[in-house]
Short mmCIF file of C-alpha atoms and ligand atoms in Angstrom, two decimals:
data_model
loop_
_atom_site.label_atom_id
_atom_site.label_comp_id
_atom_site.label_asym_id
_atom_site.label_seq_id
_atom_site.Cartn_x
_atom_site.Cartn_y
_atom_site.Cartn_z
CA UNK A 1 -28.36 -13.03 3.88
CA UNK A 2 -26.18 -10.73 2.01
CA UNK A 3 -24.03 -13.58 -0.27
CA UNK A 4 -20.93 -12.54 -0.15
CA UNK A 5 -18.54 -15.35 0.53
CA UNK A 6 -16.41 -14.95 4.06
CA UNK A 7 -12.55 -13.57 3.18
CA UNK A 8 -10.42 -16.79 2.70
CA UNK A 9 -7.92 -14.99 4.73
CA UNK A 10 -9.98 -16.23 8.17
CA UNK A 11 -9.22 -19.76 6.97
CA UNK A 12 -5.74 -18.73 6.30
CA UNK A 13 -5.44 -16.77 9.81
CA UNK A 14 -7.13 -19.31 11.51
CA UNK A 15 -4.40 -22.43 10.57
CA UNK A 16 -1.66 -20.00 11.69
CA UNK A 17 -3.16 -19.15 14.98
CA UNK A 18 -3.54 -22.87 15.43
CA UNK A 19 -7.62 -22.80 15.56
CA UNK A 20 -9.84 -25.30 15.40
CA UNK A 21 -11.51 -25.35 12.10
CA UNK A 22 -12.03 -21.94 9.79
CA UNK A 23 -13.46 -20.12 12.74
CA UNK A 24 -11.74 -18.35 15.43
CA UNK A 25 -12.90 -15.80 18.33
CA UNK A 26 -11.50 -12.74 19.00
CA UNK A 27 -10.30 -13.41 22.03
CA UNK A 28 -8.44 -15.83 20.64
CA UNK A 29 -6.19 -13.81 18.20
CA UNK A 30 -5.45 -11.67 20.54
CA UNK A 31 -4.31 -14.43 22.79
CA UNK A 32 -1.97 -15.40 19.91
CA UNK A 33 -1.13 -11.71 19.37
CA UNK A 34 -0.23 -11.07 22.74
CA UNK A 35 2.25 -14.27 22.82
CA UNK A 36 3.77 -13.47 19.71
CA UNK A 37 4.38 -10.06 20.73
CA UNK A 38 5.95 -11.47 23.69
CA UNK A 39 7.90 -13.50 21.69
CA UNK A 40 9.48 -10.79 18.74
CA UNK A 41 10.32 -8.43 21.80
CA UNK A 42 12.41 -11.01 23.14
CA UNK A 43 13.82 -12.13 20.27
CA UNK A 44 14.75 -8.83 18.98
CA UNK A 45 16.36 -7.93 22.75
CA UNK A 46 18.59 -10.52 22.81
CA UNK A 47 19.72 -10.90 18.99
CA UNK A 48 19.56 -7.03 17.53
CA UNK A 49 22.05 -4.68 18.43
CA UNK A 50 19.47 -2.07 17.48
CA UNK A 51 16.63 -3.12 20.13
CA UNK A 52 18.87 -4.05 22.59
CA UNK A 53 19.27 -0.35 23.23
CA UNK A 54 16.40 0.80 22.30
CA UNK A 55 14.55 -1.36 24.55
CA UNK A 56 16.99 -1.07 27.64
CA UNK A 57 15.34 -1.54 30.90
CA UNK A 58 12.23 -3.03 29.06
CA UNK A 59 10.61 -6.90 28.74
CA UNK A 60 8.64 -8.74 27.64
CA UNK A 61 7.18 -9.54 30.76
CA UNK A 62 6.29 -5.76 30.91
CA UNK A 63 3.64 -7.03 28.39
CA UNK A 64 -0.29 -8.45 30.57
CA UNK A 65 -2.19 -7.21 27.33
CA UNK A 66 -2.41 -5.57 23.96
CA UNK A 67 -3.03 -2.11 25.58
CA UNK A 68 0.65 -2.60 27.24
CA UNK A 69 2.51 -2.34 23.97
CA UNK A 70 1.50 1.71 23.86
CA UNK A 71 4.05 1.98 26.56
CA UNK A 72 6.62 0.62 24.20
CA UNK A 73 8.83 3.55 22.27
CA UNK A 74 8.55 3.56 18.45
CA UNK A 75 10.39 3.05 15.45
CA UNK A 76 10.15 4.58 12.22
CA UNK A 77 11.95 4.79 9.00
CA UNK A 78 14.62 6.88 9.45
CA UNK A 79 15.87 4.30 12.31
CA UNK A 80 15.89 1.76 8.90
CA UNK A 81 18.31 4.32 7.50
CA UNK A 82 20.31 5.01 10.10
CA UNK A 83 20.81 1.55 11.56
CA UNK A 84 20.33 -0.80 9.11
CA UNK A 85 22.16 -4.12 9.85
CA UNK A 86 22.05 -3.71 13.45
CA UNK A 87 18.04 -4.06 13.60
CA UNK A 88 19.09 -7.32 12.00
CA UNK A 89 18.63 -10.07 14.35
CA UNK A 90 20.26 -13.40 12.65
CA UNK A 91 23.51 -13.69 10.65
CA UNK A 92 23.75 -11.45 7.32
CA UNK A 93 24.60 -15.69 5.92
CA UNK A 94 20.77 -16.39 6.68
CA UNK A 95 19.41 -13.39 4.69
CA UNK A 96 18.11 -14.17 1.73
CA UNK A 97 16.69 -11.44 0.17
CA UNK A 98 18.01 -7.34 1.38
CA UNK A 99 15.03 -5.19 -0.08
CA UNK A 100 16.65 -1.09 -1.08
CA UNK A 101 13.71 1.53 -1.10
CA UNK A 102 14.90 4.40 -2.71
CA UNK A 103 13.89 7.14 -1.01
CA UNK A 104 13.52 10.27 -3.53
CA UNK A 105 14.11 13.73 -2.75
CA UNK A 106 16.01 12.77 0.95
CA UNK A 107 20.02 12.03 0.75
CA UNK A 108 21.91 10.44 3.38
CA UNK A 109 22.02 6.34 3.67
CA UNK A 110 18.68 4.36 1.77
CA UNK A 111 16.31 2.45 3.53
CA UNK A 112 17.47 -1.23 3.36
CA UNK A 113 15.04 -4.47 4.61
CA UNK A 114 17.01 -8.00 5.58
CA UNK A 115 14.32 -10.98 4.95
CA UNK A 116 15.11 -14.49 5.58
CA UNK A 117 14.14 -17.62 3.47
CA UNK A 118 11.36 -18.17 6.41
CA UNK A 119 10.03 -14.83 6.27
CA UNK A 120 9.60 -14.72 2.39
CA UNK A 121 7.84 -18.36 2.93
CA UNK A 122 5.59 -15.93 4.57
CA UNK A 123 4.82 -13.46 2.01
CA UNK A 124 3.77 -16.53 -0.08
CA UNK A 125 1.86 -17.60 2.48
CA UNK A 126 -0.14 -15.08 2.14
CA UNK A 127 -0.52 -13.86 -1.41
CA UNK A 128 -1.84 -17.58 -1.81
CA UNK A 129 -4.40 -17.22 0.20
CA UNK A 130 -5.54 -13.38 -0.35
CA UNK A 131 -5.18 -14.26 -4.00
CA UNK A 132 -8.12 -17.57 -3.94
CA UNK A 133 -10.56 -14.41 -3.45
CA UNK A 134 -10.15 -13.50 -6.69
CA UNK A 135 -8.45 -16.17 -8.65
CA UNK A 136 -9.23 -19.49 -8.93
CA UNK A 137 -7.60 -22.48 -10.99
CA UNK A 138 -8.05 -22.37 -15.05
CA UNK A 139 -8.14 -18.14 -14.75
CA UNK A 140 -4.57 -16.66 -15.63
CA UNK A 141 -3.21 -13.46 -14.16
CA UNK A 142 -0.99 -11.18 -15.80
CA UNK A 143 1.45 -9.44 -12.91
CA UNK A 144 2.27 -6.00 -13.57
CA UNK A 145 4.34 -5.26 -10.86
CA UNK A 146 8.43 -5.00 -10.19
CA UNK A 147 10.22 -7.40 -9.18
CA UNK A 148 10.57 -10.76 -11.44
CA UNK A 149 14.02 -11.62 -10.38
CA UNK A 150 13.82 -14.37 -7.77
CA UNK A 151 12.78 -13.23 -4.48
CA UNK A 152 10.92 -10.19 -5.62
CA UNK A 153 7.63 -9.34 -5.07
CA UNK A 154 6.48 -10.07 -8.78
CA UNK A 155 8.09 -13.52 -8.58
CA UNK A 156 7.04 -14.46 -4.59
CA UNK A 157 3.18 -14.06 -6.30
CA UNK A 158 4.16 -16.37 -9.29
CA UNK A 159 4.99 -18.86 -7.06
CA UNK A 160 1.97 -18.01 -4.97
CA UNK A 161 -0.14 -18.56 -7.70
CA UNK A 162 1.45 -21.51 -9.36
CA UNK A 163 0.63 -23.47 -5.65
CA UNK A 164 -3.21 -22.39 -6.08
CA UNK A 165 -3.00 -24.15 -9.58
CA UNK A 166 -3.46 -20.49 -11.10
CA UNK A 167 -1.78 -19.73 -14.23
CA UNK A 168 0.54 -16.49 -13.58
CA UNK A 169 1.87 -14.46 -16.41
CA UNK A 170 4.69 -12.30 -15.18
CA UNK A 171 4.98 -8.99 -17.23
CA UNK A 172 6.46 -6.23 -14.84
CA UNK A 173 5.93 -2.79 -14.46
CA UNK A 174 4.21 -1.26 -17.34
CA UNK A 175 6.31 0.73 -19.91
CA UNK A 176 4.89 0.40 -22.52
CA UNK A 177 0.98 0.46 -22.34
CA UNK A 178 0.02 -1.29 -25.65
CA UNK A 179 2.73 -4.00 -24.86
CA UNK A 180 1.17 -4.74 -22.16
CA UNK A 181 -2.68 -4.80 -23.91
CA UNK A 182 -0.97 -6.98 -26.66
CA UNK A 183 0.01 -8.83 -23.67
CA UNK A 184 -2.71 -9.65 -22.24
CA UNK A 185 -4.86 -9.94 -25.30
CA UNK A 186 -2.59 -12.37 -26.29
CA UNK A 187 -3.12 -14.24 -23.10
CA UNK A 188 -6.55 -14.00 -22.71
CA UNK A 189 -5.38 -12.44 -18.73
CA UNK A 190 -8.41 -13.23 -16.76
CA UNK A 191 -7.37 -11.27 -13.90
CA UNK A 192 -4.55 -8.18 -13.40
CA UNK A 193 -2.20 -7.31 -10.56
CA UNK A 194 -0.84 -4.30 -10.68
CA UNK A 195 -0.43 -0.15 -9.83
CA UNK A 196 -3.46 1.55 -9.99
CA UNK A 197 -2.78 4.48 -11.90
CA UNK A 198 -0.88 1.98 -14.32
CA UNK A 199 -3.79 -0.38 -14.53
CA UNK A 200 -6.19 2.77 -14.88
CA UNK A 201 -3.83 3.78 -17.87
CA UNK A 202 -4.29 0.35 -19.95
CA UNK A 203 -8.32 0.43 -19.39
CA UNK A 204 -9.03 4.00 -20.78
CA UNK A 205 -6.13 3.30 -23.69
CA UNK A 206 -7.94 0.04 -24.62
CA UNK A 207 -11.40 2.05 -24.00
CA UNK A 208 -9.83 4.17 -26.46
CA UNK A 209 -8.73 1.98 -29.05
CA UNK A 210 -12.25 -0.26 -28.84
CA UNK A 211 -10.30 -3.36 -27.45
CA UNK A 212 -12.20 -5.85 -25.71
CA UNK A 213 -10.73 -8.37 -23.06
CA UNK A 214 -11.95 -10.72 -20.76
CA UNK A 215 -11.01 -8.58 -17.11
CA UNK A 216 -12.88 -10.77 -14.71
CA UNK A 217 -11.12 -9.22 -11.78
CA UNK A 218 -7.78 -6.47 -11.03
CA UNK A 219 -6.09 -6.50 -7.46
CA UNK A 220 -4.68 -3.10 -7.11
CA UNK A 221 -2.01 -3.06 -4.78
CA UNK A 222 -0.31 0.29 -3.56
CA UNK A 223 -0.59 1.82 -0.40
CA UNK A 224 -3.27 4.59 -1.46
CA UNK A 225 -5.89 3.34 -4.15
CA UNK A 226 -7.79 6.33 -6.03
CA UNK A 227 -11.60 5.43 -5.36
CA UNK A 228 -12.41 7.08 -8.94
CA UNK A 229 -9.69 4.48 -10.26
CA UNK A 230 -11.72 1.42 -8.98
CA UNK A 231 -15.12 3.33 -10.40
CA UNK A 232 -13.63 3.56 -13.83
CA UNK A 233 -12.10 0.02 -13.72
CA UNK A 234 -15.48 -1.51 -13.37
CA UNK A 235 -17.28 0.47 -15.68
CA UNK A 236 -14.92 0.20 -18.50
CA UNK A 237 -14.11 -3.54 -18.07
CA UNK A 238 -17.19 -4.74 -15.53
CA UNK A 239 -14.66 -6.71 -13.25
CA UNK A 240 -14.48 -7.04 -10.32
CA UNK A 241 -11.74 -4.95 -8.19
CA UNK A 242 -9.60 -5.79 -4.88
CA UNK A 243 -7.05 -3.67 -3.01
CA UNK A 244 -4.32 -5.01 -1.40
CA UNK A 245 -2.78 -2.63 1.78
CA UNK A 246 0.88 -3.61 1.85
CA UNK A 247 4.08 -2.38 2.02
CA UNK A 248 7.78 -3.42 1.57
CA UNK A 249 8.81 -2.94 5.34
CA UNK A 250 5.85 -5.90 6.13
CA UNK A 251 7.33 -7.65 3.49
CA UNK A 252 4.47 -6.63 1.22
CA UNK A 253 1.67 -7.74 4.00
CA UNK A 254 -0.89 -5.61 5.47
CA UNK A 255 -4.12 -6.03 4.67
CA UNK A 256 -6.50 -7.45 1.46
CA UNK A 257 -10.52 -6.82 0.82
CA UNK A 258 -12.86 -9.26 0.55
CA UNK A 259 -16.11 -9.41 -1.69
CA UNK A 260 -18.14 -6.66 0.12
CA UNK A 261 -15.16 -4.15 -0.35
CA UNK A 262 -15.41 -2.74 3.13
CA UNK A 263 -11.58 -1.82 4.07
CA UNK A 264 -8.69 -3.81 4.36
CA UNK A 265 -9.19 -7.44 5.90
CA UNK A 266 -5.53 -7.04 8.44
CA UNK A 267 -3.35 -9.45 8.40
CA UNK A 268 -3.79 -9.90 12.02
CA UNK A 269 -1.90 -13.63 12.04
CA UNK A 270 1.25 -11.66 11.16
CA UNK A 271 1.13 -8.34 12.43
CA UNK A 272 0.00 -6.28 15.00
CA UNK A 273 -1.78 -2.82 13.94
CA UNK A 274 -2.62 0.06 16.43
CA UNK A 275 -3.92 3.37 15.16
CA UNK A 276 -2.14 6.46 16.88
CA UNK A 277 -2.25 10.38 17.08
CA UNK A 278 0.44 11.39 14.63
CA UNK A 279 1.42 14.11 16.94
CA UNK A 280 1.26 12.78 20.29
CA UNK A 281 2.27 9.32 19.66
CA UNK A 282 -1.29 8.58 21.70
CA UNK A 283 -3.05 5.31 21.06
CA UNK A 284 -6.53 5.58 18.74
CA UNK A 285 -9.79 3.91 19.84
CA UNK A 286 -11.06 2.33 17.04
CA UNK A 287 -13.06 4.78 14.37
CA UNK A 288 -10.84 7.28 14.91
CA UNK A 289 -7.95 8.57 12.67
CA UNK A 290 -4.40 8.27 12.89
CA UNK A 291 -0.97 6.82 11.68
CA UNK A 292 -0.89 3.47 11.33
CA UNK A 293 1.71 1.65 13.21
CA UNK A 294 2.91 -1.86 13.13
CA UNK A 295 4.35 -4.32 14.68
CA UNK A 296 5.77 -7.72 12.98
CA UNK A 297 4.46 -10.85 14.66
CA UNK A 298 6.84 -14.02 13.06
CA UNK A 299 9.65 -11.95 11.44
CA UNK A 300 12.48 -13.36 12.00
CA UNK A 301 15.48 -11.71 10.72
CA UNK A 302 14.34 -8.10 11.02
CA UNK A 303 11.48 -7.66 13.00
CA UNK A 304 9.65 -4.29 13.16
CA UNK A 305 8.36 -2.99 16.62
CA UNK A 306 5.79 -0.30 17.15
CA UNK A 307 7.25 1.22 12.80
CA UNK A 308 5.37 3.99 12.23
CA UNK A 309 4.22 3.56 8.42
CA UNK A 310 3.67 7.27 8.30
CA UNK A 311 -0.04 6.17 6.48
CA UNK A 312 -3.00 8.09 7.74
CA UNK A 313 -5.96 5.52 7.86
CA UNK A 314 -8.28 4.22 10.83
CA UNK A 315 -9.72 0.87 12.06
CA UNK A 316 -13.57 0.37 11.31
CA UNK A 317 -15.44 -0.85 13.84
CA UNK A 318 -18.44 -3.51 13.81
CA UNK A 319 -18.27 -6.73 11.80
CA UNK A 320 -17.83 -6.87 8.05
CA UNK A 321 -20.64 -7.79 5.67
CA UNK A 322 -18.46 -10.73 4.65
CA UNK A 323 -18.50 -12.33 8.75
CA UNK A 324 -14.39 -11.89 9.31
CA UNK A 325 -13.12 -12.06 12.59
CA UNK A 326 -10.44 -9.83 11.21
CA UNK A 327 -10.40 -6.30 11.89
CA UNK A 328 -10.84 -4.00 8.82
CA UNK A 329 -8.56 -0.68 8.05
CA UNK A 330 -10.22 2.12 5.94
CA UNK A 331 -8.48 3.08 2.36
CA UNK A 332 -5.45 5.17 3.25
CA UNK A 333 -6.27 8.63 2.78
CA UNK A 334 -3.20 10.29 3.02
CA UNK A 335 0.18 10.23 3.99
CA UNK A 336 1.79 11.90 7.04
CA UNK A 337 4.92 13.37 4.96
CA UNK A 338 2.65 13.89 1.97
CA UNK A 339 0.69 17.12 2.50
CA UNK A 340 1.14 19.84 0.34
CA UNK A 341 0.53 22.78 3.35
CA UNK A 342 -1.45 26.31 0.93
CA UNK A 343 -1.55 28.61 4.39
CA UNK A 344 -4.74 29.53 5.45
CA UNK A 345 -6.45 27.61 3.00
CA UNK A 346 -5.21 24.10 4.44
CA UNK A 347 -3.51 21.51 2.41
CA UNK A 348 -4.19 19.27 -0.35
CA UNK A 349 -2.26 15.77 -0.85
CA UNK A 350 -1.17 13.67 -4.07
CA UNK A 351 -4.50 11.36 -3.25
CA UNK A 352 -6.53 14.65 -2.98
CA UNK A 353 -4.81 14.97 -7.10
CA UNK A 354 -5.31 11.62 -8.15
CA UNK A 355 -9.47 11.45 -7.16
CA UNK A 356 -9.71 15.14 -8.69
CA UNK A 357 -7.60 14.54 -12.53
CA UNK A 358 -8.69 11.48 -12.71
CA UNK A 359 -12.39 12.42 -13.07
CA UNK A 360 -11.20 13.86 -16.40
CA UNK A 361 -12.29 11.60 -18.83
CA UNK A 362 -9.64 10.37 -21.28
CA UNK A 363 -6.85 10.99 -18.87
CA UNK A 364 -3.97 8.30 -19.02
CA UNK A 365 -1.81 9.92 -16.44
CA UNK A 366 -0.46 12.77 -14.63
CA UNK A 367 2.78 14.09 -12.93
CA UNK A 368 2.55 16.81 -10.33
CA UNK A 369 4.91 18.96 -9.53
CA UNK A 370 5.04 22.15 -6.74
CA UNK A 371 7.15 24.91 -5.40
CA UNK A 372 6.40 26.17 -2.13
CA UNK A 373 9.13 27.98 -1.49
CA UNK A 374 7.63 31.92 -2.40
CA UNK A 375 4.83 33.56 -0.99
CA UNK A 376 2.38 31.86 -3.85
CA UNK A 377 2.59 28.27 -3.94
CA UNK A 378 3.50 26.68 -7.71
CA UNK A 379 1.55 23.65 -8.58
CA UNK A 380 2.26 22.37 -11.93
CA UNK A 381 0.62 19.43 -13.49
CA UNK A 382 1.74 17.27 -16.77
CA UNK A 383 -1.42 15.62 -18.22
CA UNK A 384 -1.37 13.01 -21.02
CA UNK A 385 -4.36 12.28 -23.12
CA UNK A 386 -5.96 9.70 -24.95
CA UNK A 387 -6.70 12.17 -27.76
CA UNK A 388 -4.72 15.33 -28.33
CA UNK A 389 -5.29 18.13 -26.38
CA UNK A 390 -7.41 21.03 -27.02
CA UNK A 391 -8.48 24.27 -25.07
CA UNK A 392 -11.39 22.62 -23.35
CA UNK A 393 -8.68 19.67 -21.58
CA UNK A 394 -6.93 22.70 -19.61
CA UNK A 395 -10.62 24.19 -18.90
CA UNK A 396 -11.77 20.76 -17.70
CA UNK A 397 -8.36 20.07 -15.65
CA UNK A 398 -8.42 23.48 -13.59
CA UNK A 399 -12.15 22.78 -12.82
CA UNK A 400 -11.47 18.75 -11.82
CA UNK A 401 -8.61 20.55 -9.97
CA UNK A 402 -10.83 23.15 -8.02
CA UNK A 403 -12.76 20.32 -6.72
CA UNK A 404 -10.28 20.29 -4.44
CA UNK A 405 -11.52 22.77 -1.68
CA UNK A 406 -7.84 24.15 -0.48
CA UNK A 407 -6.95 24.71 -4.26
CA UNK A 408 -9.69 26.46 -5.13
CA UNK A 409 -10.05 28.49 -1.29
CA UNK A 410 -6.06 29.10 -2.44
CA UNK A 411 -6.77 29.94 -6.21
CA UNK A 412 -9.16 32.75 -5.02
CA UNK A 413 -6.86 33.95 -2.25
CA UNK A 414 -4.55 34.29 -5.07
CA UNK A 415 -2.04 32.04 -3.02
CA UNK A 416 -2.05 29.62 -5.59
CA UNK A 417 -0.49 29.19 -9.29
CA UNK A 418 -1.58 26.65 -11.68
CA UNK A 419 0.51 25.42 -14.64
CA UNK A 420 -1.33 23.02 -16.58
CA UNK A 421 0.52 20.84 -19.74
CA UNK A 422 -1.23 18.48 -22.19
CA UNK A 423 -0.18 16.36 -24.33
CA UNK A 424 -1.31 12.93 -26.21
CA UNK A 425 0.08 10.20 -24.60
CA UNK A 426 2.16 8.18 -27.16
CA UNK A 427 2.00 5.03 -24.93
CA UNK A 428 4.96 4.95 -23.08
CA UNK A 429 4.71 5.41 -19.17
CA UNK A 430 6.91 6.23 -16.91
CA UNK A 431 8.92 3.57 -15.13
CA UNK A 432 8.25 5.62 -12.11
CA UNK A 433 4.54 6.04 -12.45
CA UNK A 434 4.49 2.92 -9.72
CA UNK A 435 6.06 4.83 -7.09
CA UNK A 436 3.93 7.94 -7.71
CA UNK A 437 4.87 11.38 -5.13
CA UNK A 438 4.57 15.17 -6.02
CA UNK A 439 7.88 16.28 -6.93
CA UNK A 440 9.74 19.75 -6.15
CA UNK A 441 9.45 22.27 -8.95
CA UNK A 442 13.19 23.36 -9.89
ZN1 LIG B 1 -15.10 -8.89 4.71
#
């Protein structure tokens, strides 16, 4: 008997696939899977101008199982770009909400997402129920994410956790990091929502500054969570800490641990997830790695079929500690347009970065930076500190960076040049520390 509590989200999964009880089988959700599939092909044939081609001479009927759906073409996120209201399948009148990712460094049209008022009911859905594994009523829970005008994602979990009878304080993305301690000090947050390198940022500055507060638990949601992140979260505040896999094209679904913190619990009620070979396009068995694709099971106005997310992750097999029937994705460890290629020496990614520098202790942030355009790649790397910076901060970042073995196989090739800049962080943070990438060196 291991104690840990099953993930709420069965109960949650279990009501929308129409189960009796808490408990379902897995034959079952994929019985509801394969229906539902069924269902958002046809529904996106007849009413999107987008599918309707794309899926010419294809049907639903085509579909006798899961395994059928491989036969199905893909779509991916420069079809967003280029198509953009014609993957819409109801009126632009029943749209409630149009998401706009920017997408730095690429030009050309953004990436726009179309929800309706039924398919944000969703997204409440469930952030109520991930949310009762680590909230419960009387705790309150400072959100530091974007989006606290109505119908973004830091207001959809407000009302989320005002339904669970859980006090929410909305705060945003952190600018300011000892606003946001003052914040939640004055408070008393029980429980944090927010970026992980931002959330990282507020526990070593109020490490550094002696503040106590009552962290009980931190849901980190991002698509790639920095394991050395979660490590320091728990030793500097002993909470608890979740990670939420989601992304703005699900409409901030995907996937949520439970209490044994063994991968992603998928949101298998409202999307289909298949693991395939970035380069072929082949299907995955479970175990194996690959891109993670997805397909939307109930979205109504802009359904997603077969989207490559571009996220390099796999499915774990065998049952979780916790007894889900849902199937579990590994952390994200990288991202298919992400790698930084160093020749010979293979590559090295902004996660590789992240687990490295933030080993350093005292480190509130980074920014990384590279040219790969000459024969020896540039990598330069903006670090601010708790306390100012002396000569031993640049020794201790070039060895946390050589950690990495392509940087340091490419360091001693002489392939590689490292810049390294310190400076004491004065509290501010970037606004765009929450959408974290490498950037191009000018
Ligand atoms: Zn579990």
């Amino acid at each position: 008997m291991t104690g840990i509590t099953r993930t709420r989200l069965d109960a949650w999964a279990a009501r929308k696939i129409g189960a009796c009880g808490a408990n379902f089988s897995r034959a079952e959700l994929d019985r509801y899977q394969l229906a539902r599939l069924r269902e958002t092909i046809g529904w996106a044939r007849k009413n999107s101008p987008f599918y309707r081609d794309l899926l010419a001479g294809r049907a639903e009927t085509d579909l006798a199982s899961l395994a059928d759906l491989s036969r199905f073409p893909f779509t991916a996120a420069d079809d967003l770009r280029r198509h953009g209201l014609r993957f819409l399948c109801v009126s632009q009148s029943d749209v409630s909400r149009v998401v706009t990712l920017d997408s730095s460094g690429t030009t050309g049209p953004a990436k726009r997402l179309y929800f309706t008022a039924a398919d944000q009911e969703a997204t409440i859905d469930f952030f109520q129920a991930g949310m009762t594994n680590l909230a419960e009523p009387g705790d309150k829970v400072l959100i530091l994410l974007p989006g606290e005008r109505p119908g973004g994602v830091g207001d959809l979990l407000k009302i989320a956790l005002e339904r669970s009878g859980v006090k929410p304080v909305p705060h945003g993305v952190v600018a300011d990091i000892p606003a946001a301690l003052a914040a939640m000090a004055r408070e008393q947050a029980t429980c944090l929502v927010g970026v992980p390198a931002q959330v990282l940022a507020l526990a070593r500055w109020a490490e550094s500054a002696g503040m106590s507060l009552p962290v009980k638990s931190v849901l980190l949601s991002t698509d790639h969570v920095p394991r050395i992140i979660i490590r320091e979260l728990k030793r500097i505040w002993g909470c608890d800490v979740f990670e939420h896999y989601g992304m703005t094209e699900l409409g901030l679904g995907g996937g949520t641990d439970c209490a044994a913190h063994a991968g992603y619990h998928l949101h298998e009620a409202d999307f289909h997830f298949e693991i395939v070979d970035p380069l072929t396009g082949d299907p995955r068995p479970a175990g194996e790695t690959g891109e993670v694709v997805v397909t939307t099971l109930a979205r109504r106005g802009m359904p997603l079929i077969r989207y490559r997310t571009g996220d390099i992750s796999r499915l774990l097999s065998g049952p979780c500690p916790c007894g889900s029937a849902l199937r579990r994705l590994a952390p994200v460890t990288g991202r298919q347009d992400g790698l930084i290629a160093l020749g010979e020496q293979g590559f090295f990614t902004l996660a590789d970065l992240d687990e490295a520098l933030y080993a350093v202790p005292g480190l509130i942030g980074f920014t990384a930076a590279v040219d790969n355009r000459r024969r020896a790649t540039r990598l330069a790397i903006a670090a601010s500190l708790a306390a100012a910076p002396g000569r031993e901060h640049e020794r201790e970042l070039i060895a946390a960076l050589e950690t990495v073995p392509a940087i340091r196989a490419a360091r001693q090739a002489g392939s590689l040049e490292l810049t390294i800049a310190a400076e004491r962080c004065r509290g501010g943070l970037e606004p765009s520390a929450a959408k974290r990438a490498i950037m191009e060196l000018s």
